[in-house]
PDB file of C-alpha atoms in Angstrom:
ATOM      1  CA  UNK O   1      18.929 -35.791 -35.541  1.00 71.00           C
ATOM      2  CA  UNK O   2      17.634 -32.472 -36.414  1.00 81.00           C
ATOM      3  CA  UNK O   3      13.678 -33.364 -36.236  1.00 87.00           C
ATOM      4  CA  UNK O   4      14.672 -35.162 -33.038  1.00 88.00           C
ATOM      5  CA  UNK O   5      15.666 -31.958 -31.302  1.00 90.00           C
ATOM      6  CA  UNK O   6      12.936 -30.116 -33.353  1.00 91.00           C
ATOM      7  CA  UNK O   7      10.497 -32.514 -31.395  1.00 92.00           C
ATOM      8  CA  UNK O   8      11.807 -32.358 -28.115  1.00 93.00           C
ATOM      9  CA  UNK O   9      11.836 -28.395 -28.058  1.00 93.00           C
ATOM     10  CA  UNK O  10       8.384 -28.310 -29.701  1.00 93.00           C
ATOM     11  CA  UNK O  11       6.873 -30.929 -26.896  1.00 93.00           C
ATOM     12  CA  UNK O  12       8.628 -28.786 -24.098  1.00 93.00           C
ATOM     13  CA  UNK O  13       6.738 -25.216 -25.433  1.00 92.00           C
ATOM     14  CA  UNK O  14       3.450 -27.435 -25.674  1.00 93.00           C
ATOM     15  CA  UNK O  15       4.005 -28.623 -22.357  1.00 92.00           C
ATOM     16  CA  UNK O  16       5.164 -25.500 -21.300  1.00 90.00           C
ATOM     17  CA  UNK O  17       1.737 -23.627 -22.912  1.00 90.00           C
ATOM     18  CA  UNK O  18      -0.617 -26.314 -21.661  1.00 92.00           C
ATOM     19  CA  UNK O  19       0.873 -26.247 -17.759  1.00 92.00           C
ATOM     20  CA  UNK O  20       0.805 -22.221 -18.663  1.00 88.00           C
ATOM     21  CA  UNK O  21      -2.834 -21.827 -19.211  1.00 90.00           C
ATOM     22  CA  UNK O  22      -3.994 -24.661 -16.681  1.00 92.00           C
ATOM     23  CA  UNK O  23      -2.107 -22.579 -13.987  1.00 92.00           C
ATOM     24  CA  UNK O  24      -3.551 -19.418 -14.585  1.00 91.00           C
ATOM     25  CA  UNK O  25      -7.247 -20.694 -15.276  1.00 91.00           C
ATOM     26  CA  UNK O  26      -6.537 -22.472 -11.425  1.00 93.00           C
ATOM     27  CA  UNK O  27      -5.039 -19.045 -10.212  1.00 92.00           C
ATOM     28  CA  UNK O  28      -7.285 -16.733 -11.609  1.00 90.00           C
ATOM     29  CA  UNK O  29     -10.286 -18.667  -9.793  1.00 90.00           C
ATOM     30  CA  UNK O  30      -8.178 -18.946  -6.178  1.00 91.00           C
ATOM     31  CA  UNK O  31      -7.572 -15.283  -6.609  1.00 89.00           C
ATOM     32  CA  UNK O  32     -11.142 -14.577  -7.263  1.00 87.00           C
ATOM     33  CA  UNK O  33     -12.360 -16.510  -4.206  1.00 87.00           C
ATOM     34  CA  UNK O  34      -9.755 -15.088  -2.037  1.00 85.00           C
ATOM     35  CA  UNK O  35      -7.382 -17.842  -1.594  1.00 88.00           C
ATOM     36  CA  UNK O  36      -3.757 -18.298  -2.407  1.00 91.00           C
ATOM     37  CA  UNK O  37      -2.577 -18.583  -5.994  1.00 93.00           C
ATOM     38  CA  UNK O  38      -1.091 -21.977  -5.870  1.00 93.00           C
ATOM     39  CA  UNK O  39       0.848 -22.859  -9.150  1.00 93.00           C
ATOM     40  CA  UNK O  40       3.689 -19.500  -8.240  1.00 93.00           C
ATOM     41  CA  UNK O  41       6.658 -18.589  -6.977  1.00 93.00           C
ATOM     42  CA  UNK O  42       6.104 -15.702  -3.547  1.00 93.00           C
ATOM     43  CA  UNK O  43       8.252 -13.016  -3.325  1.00 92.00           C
ATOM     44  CA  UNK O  44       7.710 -10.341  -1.043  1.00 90.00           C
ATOM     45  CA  UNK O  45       9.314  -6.936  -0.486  1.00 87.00           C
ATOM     46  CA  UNK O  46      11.036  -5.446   2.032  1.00 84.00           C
ATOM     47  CA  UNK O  47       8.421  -3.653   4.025  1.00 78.00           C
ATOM     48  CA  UNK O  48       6.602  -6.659   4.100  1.00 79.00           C
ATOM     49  CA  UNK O  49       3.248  -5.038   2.911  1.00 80.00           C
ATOM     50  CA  UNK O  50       3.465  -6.102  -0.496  1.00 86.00           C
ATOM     51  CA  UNK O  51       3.545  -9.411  -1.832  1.00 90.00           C
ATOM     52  CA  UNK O  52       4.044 -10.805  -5.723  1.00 92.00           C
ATOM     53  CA  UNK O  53       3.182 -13.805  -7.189  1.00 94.00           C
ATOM     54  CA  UNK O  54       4.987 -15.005 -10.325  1.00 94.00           C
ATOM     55  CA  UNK O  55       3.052 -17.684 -12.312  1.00 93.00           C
ATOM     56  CA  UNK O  56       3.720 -18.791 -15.862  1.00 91.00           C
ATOM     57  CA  UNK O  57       3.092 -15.612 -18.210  1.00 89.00           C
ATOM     58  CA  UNK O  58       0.633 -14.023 -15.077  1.00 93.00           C
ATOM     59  CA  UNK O  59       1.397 -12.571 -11.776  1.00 94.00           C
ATOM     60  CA  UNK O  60      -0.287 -11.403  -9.032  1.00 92.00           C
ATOM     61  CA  UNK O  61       0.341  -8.324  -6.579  1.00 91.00           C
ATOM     62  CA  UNK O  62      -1.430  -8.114  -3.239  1.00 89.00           C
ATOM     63  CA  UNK O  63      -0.982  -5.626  -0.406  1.00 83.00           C
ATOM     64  CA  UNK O  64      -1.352  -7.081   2.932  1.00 80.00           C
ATOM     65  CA  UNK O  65      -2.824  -5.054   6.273  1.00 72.00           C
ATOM     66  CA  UNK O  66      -0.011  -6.687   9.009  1.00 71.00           C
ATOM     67  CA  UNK O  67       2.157  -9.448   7.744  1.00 75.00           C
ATOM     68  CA  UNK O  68       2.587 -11.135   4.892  1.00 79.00           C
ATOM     69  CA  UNK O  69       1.735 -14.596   6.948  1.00 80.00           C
ATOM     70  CA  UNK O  70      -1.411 -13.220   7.376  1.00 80.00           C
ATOM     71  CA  UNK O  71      -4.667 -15.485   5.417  1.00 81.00           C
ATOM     72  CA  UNK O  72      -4.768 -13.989   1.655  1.00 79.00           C
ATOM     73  CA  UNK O  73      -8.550 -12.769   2.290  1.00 76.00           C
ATOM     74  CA  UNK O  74      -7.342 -10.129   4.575  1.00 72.00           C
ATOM     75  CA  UNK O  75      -5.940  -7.772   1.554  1.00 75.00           C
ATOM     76  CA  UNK O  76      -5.883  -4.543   1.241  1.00 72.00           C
ATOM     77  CA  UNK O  77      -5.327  -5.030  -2.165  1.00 77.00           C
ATOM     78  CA  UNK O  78      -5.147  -7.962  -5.360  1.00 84.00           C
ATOM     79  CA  UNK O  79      -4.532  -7.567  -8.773  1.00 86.00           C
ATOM     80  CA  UNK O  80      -4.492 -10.187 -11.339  1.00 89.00           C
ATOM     81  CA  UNK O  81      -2.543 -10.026 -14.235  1.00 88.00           C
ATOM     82  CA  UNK O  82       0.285  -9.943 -16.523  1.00 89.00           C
ATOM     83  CA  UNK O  83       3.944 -10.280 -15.873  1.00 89.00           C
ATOM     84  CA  UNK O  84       4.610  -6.544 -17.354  1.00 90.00           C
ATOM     85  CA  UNK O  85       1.236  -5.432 -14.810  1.00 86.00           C
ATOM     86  CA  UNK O  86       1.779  -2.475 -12.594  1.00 84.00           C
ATOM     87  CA  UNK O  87      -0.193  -2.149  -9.349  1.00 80.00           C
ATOM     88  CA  UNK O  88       0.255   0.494  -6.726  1.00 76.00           C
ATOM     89  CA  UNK O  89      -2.625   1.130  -3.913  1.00 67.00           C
ATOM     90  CA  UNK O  90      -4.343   4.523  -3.319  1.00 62.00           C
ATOM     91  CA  UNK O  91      -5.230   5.478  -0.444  1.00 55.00           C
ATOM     92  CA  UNK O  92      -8.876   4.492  -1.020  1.00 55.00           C
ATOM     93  CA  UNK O  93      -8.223   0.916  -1.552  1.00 55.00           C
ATOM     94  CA  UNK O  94      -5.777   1.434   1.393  1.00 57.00           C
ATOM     95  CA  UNK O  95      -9.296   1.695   3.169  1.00 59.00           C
ATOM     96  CA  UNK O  96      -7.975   5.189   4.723  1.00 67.00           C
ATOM     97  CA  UNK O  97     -10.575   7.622   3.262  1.00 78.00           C
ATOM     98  CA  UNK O  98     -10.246  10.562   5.567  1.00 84.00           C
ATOM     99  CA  UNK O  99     -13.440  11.041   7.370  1.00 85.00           C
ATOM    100  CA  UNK O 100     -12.207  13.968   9.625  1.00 90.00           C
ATOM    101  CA  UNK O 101      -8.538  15.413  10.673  1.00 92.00           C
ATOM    102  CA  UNK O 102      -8.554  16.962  14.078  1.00 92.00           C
ATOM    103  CA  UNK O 103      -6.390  18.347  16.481  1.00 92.00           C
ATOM    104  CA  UNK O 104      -7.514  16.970  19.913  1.00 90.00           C
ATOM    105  CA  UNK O 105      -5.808  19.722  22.157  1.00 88.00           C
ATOM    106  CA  UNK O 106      -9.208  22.487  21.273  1.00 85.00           C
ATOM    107  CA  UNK O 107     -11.127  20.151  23.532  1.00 86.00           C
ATOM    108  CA  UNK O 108      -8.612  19.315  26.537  1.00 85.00           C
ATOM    109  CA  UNK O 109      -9.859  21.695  28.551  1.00 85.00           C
ATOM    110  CA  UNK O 110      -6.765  23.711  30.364  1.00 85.00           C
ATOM    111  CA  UNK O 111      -4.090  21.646  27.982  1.00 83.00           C
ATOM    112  CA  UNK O 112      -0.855  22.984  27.822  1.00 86.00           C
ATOM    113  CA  UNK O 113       1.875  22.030  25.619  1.00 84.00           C
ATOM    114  CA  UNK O 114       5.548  22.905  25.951  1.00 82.00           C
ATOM    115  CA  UNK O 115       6.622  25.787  24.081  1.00 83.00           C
ATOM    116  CA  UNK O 116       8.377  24.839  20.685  1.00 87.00           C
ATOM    117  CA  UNK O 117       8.492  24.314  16.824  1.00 90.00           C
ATOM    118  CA  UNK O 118       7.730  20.261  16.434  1.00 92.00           C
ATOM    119  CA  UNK O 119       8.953  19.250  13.224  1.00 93.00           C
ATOM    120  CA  UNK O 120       6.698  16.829  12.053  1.00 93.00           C
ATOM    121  CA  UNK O 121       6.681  16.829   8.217  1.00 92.00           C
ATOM    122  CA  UNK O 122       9.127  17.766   5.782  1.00 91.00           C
ATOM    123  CA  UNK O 123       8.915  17.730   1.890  1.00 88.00           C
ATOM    124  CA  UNK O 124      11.183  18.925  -1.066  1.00 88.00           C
ATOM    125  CA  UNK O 125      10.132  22.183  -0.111  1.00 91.00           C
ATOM    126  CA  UNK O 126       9.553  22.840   2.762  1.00 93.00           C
ATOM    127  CA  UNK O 127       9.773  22.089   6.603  1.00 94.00           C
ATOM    128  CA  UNK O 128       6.452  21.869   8.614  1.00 95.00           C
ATOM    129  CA  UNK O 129       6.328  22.557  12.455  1.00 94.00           C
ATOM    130  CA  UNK O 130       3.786  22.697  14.731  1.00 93.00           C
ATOM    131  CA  UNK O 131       3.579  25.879  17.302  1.00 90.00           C
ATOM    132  CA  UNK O 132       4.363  23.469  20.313  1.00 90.00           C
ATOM    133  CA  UNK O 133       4.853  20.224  21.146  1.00 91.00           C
ATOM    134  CA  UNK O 134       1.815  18.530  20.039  1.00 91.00           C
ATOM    135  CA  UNK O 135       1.974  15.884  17.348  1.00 89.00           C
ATOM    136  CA  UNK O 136       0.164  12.893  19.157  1.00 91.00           C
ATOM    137  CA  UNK O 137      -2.532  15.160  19.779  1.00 92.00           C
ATOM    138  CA  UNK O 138      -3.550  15.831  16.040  1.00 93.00           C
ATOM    139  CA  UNK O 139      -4.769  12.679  14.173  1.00 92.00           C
ATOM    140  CA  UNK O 140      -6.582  11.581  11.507  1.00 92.00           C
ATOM    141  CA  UNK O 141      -9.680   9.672  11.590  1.00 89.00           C
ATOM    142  CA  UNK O 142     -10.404   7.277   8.415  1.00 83.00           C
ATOM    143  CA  UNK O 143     -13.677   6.167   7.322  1.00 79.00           C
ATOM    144  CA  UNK O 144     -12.560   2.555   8.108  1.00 74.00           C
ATOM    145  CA  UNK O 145     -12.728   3.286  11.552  1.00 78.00           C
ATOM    146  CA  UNK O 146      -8.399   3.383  11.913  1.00 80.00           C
ATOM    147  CA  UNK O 147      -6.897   6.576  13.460  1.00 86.00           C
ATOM    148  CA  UNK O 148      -3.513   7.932  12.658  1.00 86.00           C
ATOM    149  CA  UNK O 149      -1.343  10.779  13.905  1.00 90.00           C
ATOM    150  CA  UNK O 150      -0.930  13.402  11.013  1.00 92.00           C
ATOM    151  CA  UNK O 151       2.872  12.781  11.165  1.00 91.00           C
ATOM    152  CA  UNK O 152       2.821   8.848  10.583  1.00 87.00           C
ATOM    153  CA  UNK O 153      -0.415   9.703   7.361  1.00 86.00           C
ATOM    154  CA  UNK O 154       1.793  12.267   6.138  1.00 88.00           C
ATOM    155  CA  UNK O 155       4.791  10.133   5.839  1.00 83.00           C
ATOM    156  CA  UNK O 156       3.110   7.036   4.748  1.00 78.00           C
ATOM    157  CA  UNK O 157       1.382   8.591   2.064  1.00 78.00           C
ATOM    158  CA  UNK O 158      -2.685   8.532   3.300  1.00 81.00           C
ATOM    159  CA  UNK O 159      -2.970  12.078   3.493  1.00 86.00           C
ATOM    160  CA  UNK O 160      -1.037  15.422   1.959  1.00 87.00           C
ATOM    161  CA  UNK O 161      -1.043  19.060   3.623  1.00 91.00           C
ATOM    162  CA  UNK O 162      -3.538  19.967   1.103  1.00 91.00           C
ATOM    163  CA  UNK O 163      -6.223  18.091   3.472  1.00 91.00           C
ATOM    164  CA  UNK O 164      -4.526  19.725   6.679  1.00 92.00           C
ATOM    165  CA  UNK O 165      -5.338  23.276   5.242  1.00 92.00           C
ATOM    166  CA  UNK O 166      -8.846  21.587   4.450  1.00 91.00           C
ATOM    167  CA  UNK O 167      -9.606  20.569   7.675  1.00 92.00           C
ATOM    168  CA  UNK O 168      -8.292  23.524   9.106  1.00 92.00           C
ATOM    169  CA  UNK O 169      -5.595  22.082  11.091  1.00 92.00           C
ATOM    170  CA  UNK O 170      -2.403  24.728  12.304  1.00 92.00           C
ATOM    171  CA  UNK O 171       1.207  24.607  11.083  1.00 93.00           C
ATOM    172  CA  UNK O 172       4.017  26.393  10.228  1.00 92.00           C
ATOM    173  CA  UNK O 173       6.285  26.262   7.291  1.00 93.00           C
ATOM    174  CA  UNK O 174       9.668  26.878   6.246  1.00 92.00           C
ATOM    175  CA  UNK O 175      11.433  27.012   2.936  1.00 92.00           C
ATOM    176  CA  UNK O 176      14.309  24.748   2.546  1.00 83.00           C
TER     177      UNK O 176
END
């Protein structure tokens, strides 16, 4: 009775192993070519921008550029590997290298803005303003041809102040 159950356990693992390494040798390939894993279970989080596949021992993490409908090719992002893998995007492999930031009101000729702090940043620090109201007006061109306010960059993580004093850009700040 014993070797009976020893047998059954030890052709399950076997099983198990062989369906293991078939999968990922299949996966590994799709992943490479830009399709699909197919042998996984999808989950996906709940932004929607990044998606995990769990295989047998592997996994793979891809960042998607609208929805996570959209065909696998258009990534911002794969990674292939184990279950214990960590994968997190900079904004390089975003594709948002900052080409230039610029604030659009020095060349409006005769623009005027209302009067006001514009909050349009805020850290553990600090608050940042800008002198009026303004914020659609300053934006941040990528090298990828996309173009961002410097309010949505800043809070998704594409750019930091640091490049704002680079590019010369205006602000305010106030301590917390």
């Amino acid at each position: 009775m014993k070797n009976k159950k020893m047998i059954i356990i030890l052709s399950v693992v076997i099983v198990l192993l062989v369906f293991g390494l078939y999968s990922h040798y299949i996966d590994s390939a799709r992943v490479r070519n830009g399709v699909e894993p197919k042998f996984t279970i999808k989950t996906i989080n709940n932004t929607g921008d990044k998606v995990t596949y769990w295989g047998l021992g592997y996994k793979v993490i891809r960042y998607t550029k609208v929805s996570p409908s959209e065909p696998f090719k258009n990534n911002r992002g794969v990674k292939y590997g184990s279950w214990f893998m960590k994968y997190e995007l900079t904004s390089k492999e975003y594709g948002f290298e900052i080409d230039n930031i610029v604030d659009t009101t020095n060349s409006i000729e005769d623009f005027a803005c209302a009067e006001a702090l514009e909050e349009f940043y805020e850290d553990n620090n600090y608050v940042y303003y800008y002198s009026c109201i303004k914020s659609e007006y300053v934006i941040v061109e990528y090298k990828n041809g996309n173009v961002d306010t410097v309010e949505k960059a800043l809070n998704d993580g594409l750019i930091e102040i640091k490049d704002l004093d680079e590019y010369k850009i205006d602000y305010i700040k106030y301590s917390k």
